[in-house]
Short mmCIF file of C-alpha atoms in Angstrom, two decimals:
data_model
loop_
_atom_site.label_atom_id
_atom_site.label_comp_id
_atom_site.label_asym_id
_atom_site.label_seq_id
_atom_site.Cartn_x
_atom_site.Cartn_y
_atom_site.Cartn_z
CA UNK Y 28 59.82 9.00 98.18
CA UNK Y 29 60.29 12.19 100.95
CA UNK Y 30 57.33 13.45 102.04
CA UNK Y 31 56.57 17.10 100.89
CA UNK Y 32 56.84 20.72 102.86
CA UNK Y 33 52.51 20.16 102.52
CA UNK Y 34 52.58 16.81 104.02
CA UNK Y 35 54.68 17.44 106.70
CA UNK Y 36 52.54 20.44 107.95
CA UNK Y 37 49.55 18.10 107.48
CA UNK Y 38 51.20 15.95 109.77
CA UNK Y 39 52.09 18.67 112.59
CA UNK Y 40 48.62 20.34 112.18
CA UNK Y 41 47.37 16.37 113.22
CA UNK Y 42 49.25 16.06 115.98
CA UNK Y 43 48.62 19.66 117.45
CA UNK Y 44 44.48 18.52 116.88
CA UNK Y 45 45.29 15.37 118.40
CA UNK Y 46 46.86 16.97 121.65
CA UNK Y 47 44.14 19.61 121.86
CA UNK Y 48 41.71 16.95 121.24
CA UNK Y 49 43.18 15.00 124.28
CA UNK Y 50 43.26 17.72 126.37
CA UNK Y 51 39.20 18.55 125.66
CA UNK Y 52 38.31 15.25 126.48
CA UNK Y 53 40.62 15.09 129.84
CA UNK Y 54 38.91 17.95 130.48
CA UNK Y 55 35.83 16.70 129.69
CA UNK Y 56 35.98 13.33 132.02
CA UNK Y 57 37.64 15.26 135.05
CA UNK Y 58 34.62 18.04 135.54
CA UNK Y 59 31.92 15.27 134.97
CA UNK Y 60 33.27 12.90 137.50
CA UNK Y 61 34.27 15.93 139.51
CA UNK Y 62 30.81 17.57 139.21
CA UNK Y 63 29.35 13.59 139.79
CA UNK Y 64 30.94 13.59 142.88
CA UNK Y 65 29.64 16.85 143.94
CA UNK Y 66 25.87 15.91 143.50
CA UNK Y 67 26.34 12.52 145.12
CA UNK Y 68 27.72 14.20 148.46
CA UNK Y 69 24.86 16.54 148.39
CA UNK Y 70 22.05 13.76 148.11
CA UNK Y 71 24.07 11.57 150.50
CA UNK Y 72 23.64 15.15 153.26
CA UNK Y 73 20.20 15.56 151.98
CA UNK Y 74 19.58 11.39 152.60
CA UNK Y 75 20.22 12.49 155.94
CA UNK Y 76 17.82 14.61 156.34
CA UNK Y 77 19.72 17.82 156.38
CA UNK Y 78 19.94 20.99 153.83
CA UNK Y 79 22.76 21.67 151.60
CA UNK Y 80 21.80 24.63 149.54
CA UNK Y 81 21.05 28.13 150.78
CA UNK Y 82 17.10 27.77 149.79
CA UNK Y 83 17.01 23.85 151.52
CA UNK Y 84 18.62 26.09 154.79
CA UNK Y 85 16.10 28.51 154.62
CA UNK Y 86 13.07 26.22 154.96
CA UNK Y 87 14.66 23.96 157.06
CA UNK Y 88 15.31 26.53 159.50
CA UNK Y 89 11.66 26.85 160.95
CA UNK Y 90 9.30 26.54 163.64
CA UNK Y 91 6.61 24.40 163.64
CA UNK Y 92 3.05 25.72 161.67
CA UNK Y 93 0.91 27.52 164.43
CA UNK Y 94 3.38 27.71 167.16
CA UNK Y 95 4.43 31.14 168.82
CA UNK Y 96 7.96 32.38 167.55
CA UNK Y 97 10.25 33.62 170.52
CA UNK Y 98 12.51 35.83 168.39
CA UNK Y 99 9.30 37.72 168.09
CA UNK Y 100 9.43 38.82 171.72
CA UNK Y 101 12.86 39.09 172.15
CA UNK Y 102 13.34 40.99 169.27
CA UNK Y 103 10.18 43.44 170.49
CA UNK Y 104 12.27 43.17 173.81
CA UNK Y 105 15.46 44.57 172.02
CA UNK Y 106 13.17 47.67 170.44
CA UNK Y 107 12.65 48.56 174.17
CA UNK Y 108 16.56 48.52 175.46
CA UNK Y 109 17.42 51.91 177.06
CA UNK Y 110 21.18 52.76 176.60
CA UNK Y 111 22.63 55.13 178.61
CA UNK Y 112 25.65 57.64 178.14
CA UNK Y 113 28.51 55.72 177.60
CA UNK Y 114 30.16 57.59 180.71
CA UNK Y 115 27.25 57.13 183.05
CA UNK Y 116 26.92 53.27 181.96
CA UNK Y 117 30.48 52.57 182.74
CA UNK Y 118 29.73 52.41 186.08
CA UNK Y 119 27.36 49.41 186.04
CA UNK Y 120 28.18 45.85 186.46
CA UNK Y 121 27.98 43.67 183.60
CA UNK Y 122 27.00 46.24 181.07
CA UNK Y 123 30.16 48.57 182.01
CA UNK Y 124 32.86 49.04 183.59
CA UNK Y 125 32.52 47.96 187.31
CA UNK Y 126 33.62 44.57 188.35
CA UNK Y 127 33.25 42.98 191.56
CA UNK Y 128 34.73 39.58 192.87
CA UNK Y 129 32.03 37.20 193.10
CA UNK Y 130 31.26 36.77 196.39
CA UNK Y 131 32.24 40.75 197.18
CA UNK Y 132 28.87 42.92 197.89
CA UNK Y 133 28.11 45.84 195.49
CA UNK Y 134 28.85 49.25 196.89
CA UNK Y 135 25.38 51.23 198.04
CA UNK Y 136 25.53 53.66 195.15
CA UNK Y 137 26.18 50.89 192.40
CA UNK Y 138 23.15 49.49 193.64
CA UNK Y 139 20.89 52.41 193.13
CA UNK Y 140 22.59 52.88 189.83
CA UNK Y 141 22.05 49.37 188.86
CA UNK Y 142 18.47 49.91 190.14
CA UNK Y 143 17.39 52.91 188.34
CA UNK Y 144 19.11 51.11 184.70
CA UNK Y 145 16.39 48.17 185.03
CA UNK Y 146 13.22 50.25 186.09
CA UNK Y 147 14.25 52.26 182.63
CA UNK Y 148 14.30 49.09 180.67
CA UNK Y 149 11.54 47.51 182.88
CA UNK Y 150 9.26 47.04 179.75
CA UNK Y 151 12.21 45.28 177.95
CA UNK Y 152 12.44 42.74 180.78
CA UNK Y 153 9.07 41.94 180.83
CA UNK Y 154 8.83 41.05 177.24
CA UNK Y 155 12.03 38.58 177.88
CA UNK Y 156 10.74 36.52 180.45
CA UNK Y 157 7.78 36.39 178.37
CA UNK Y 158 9.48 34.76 175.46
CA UNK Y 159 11.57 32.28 177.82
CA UNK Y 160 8.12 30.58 177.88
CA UNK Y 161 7.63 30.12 174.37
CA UNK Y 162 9.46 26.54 173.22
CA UNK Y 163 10.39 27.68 169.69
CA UNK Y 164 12.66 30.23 168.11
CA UNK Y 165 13.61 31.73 164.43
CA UNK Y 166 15.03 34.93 163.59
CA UNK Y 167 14.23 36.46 160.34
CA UNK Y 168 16.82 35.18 158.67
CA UNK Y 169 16.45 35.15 154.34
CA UNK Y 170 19.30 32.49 153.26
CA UNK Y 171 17.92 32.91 149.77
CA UNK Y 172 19.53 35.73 149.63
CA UNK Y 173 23.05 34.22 149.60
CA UNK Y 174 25.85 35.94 151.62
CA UNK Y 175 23.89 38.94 151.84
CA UNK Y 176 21.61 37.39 154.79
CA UNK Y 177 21.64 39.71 157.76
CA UNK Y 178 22.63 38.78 161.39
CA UNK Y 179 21.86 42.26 163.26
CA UNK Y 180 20.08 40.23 166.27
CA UNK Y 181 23.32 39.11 167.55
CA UNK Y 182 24.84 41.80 168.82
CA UNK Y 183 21.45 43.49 170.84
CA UNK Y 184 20.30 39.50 171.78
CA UNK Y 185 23.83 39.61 173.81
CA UNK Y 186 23.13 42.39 175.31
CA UNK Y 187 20.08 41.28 176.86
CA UNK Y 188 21.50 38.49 178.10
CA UNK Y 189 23.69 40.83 180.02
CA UNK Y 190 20.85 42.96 180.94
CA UNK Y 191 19.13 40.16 182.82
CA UNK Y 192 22.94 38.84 184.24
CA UNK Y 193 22.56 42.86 185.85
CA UNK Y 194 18.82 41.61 187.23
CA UNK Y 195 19.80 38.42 188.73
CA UNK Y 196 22.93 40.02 190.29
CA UNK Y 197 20.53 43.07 191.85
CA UNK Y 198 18.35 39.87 193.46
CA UNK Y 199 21.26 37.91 194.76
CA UNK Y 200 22.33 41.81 196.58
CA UNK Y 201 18.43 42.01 198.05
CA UNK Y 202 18.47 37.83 198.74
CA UNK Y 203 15.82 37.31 196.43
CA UNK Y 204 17.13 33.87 195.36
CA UNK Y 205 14.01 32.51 193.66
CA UNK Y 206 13.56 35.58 191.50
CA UNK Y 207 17.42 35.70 190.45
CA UNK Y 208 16.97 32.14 189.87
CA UNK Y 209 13.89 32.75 187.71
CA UNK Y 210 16.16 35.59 185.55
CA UNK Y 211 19.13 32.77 184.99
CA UNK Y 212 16.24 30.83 183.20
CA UNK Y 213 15.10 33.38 181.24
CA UNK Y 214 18.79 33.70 180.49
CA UNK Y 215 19.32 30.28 179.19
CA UNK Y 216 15.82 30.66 177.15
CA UNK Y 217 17.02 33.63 175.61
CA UNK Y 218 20.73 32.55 174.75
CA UNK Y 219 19.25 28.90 173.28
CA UNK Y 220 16.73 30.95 171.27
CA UNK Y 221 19.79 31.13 169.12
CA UNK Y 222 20.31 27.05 169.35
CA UNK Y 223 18.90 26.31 166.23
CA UNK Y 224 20.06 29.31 164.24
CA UNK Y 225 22.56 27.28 161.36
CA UNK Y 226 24.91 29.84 161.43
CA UNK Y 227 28.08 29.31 163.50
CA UNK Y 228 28.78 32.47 164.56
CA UNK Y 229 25.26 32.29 166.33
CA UNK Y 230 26.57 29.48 168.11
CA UNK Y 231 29.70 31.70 169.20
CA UNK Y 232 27.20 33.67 170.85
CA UNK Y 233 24.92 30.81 172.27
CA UNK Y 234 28.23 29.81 174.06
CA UNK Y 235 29.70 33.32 174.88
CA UNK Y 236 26.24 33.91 176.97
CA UNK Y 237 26.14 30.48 178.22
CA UNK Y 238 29.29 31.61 179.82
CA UNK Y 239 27.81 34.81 181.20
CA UNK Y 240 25.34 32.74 182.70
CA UNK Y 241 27.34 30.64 184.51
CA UNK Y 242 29.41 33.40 186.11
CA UNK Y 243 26.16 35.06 187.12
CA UNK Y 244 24.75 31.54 189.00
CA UNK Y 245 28.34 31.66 190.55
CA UNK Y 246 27.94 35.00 191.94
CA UNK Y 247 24.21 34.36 193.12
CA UNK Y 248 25.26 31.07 194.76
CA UNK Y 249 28.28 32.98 196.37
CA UNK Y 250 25.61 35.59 197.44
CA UNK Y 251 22.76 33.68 198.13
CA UNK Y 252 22.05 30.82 201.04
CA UNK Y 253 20.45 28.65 198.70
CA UNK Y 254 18.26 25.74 199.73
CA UNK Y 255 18.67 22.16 197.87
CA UNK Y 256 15.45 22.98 196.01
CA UNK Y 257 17.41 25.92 194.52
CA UNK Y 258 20.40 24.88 193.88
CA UNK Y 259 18.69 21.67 191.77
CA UNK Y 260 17.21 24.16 189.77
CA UNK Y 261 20.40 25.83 188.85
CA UNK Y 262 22.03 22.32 188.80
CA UNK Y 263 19.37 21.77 186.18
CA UNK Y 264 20.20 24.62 183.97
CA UNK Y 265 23.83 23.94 183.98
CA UNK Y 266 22.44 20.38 182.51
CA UNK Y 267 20.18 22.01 180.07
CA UNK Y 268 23.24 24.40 178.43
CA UNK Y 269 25.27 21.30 177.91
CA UNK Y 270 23.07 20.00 175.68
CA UNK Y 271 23.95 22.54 173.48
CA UNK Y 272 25.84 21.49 170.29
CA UNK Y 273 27.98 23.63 167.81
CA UNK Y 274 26.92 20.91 165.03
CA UNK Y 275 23.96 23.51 164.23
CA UNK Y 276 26.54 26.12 163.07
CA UNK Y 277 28.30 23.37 160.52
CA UNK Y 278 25.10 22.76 159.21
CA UNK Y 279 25.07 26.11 157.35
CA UNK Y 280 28.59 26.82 157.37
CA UNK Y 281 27.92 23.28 154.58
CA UNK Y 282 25.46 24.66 152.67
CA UNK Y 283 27.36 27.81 152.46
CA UNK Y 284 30.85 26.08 151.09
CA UNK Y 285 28.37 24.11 148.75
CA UNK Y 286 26.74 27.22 147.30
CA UNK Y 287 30.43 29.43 147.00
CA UNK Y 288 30.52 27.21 143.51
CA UNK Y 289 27.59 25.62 142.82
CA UNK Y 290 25.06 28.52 142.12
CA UNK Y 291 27.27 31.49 142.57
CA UNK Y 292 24.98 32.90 145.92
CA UNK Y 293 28.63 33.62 147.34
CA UNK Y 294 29.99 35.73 144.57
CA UNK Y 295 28.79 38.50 146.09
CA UNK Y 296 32.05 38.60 148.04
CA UNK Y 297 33.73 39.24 144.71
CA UNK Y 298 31.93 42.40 144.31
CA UNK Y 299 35.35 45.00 143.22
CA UNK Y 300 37.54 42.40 142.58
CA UNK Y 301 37.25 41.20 139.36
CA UNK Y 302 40.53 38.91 139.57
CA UNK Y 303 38.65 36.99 142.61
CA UNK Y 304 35.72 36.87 140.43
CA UNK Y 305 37.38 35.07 137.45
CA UNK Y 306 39.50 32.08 140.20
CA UNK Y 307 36.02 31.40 141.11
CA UNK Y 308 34.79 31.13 137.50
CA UNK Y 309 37.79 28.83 136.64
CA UNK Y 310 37.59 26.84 139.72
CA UNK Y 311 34.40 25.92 138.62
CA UNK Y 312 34.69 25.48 134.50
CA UNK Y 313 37.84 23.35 135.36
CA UNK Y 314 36.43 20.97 137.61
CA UNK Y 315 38.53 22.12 140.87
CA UNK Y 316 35.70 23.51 143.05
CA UNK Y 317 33.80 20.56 142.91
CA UNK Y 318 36.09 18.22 144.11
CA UNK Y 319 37.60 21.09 146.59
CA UNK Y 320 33.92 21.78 147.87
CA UNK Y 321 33.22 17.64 148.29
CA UNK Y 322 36.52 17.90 150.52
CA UNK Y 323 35.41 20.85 152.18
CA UNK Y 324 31.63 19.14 153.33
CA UNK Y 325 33.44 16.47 153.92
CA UNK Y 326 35.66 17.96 156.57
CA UNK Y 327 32.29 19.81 158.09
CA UNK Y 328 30.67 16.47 158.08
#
């Protein structure tokens, strides 16, 4: 007997259910096992002992309870920097313009310059080699916050590195080796303030003054008749910056790629643009973020 007009639509109405039905629960079994994989990397990082979400960063960034916080002083140090005009600061090493080959003496009136720039930030300098003494260091840094953390000590922590690079140099001119030694410590101090900072941008800078710091041992070597005492000691802090590892930097840049899905902390960079909003919002219904974010740690890893 042929099947009716009514029975035939039953039949296509079944088979449209059917596919949609299929779909669902492909659906379904991909973001579980995706989102399944996404929670076991994050235990296996946290087995490990390390953070992986913007909160676990913030407290795992720390000092120990009781001990003094360097990135107090230096940061009290940075409230006492005295800029000059741009035009008058130009002619100082370091912090300007002027550039000298490193074993070529400064000229007379670069020295007075330089001379008369650290008795204005004389306070500035004191509070530094203060907090070269203190063993720990953390900035106040809020990851709760998500993207919207701030990172303003960068920029004025690099320039007191190069404020004390200017000191050292004004030594090595007077042959004061043991006090232009002294301000290369309190250089390295003050750049590895930043070494546990889980940002890697931080680490940029660790290395970007580490390099500063090694030019200015160059020029007080090349200025300086150092003694094998001495030259240990700078020997020693050459040692000390190698120990420095960018790993610190890729343990937030993790938690960061982890978050972007997870708990939306990084959606903040979606702020105006609503069709970056929604990718993010599909990424994450469909399944694709997790498994693109377990990739992702994995390369940091």
């Amino acid at each position: 007997m042929p099947e009716t007009y009514e029975q035939k639509r039953l039949k296509f109405w079944h088979v449209l259910l059917g596919i949609f039905i299929l779909i669902i629960a492909t659906w379904a079994v991909y973001y579980m096992r995706a989102k399944a994989n996404f929670e076991a990397a994050c235990e296996k990082i946290r087995a490990e002992g390390h953070p992986i979400t913007m909160a676990e960063l913030n407290k795992w960034y720390s000092i120990p309870p009781g001990q003094q916080n360097a990135a107090d002083a230096i940061l009290q140090a940075v409230d006492h920097l005295v800029e000059w005009e741009e035009e008058k600061q130009d002619d100082l090493p370091v912090l300007g313009m002027e550039y000298f080959e490193i074993d070529e003496p400064f000229y007379l009136e670069t020295l007075l310059l330089s001379e008369q720039f650290l008795a204005d930030n004389e306070k500035a300098l004191t509070l530094l080699h203060k907090a070269a003494k203190i063993k720990y260091s953390r900035y106040p840094i809020d990851f709760k916050v998500g993207s919207d953390f701030s990172i303003d000590h960068l920029g004025p922590l690099k320039k007191t590195v190069q404020l004390l690079s200017l000191e050292a140099r004004l030594y090595a001119e007077k042959n004061q080796p043991d006090k232009a030694i002294e301000t290369i410590e309190t250089m390295v101090a003050i750049s590895h303030s930043l070494s546990n900072e889980p940002i890697l941008i931080s680490q940029l800078v660790c290395i970007a003054c580490d390099g500063l710091t090694v030019a200015t041992a160059q020029r007080v070597i090349s200025r300086c008749d150092l003694s094998d005492t001495q030259l240990q000691r700078v020997a020693d802090m050459i040692k000390k910056m190698q120990t420095h590892s960018m790993a610190t930097g890729f343990i937030g840049e993790r938690c960061f790629t982890a978050s972007m899905f997870d708990d939306g902390t990084y959606r903040v960079y979606a702020i105006g643009y609503f069709w970056f909003d929604a990718v993010l919002v599909a990424a994450k219904v469909t399944g694709f973020a997790y498994n693109d974010t377990v990739f992702n740690i994995d390369l940091l890893t």
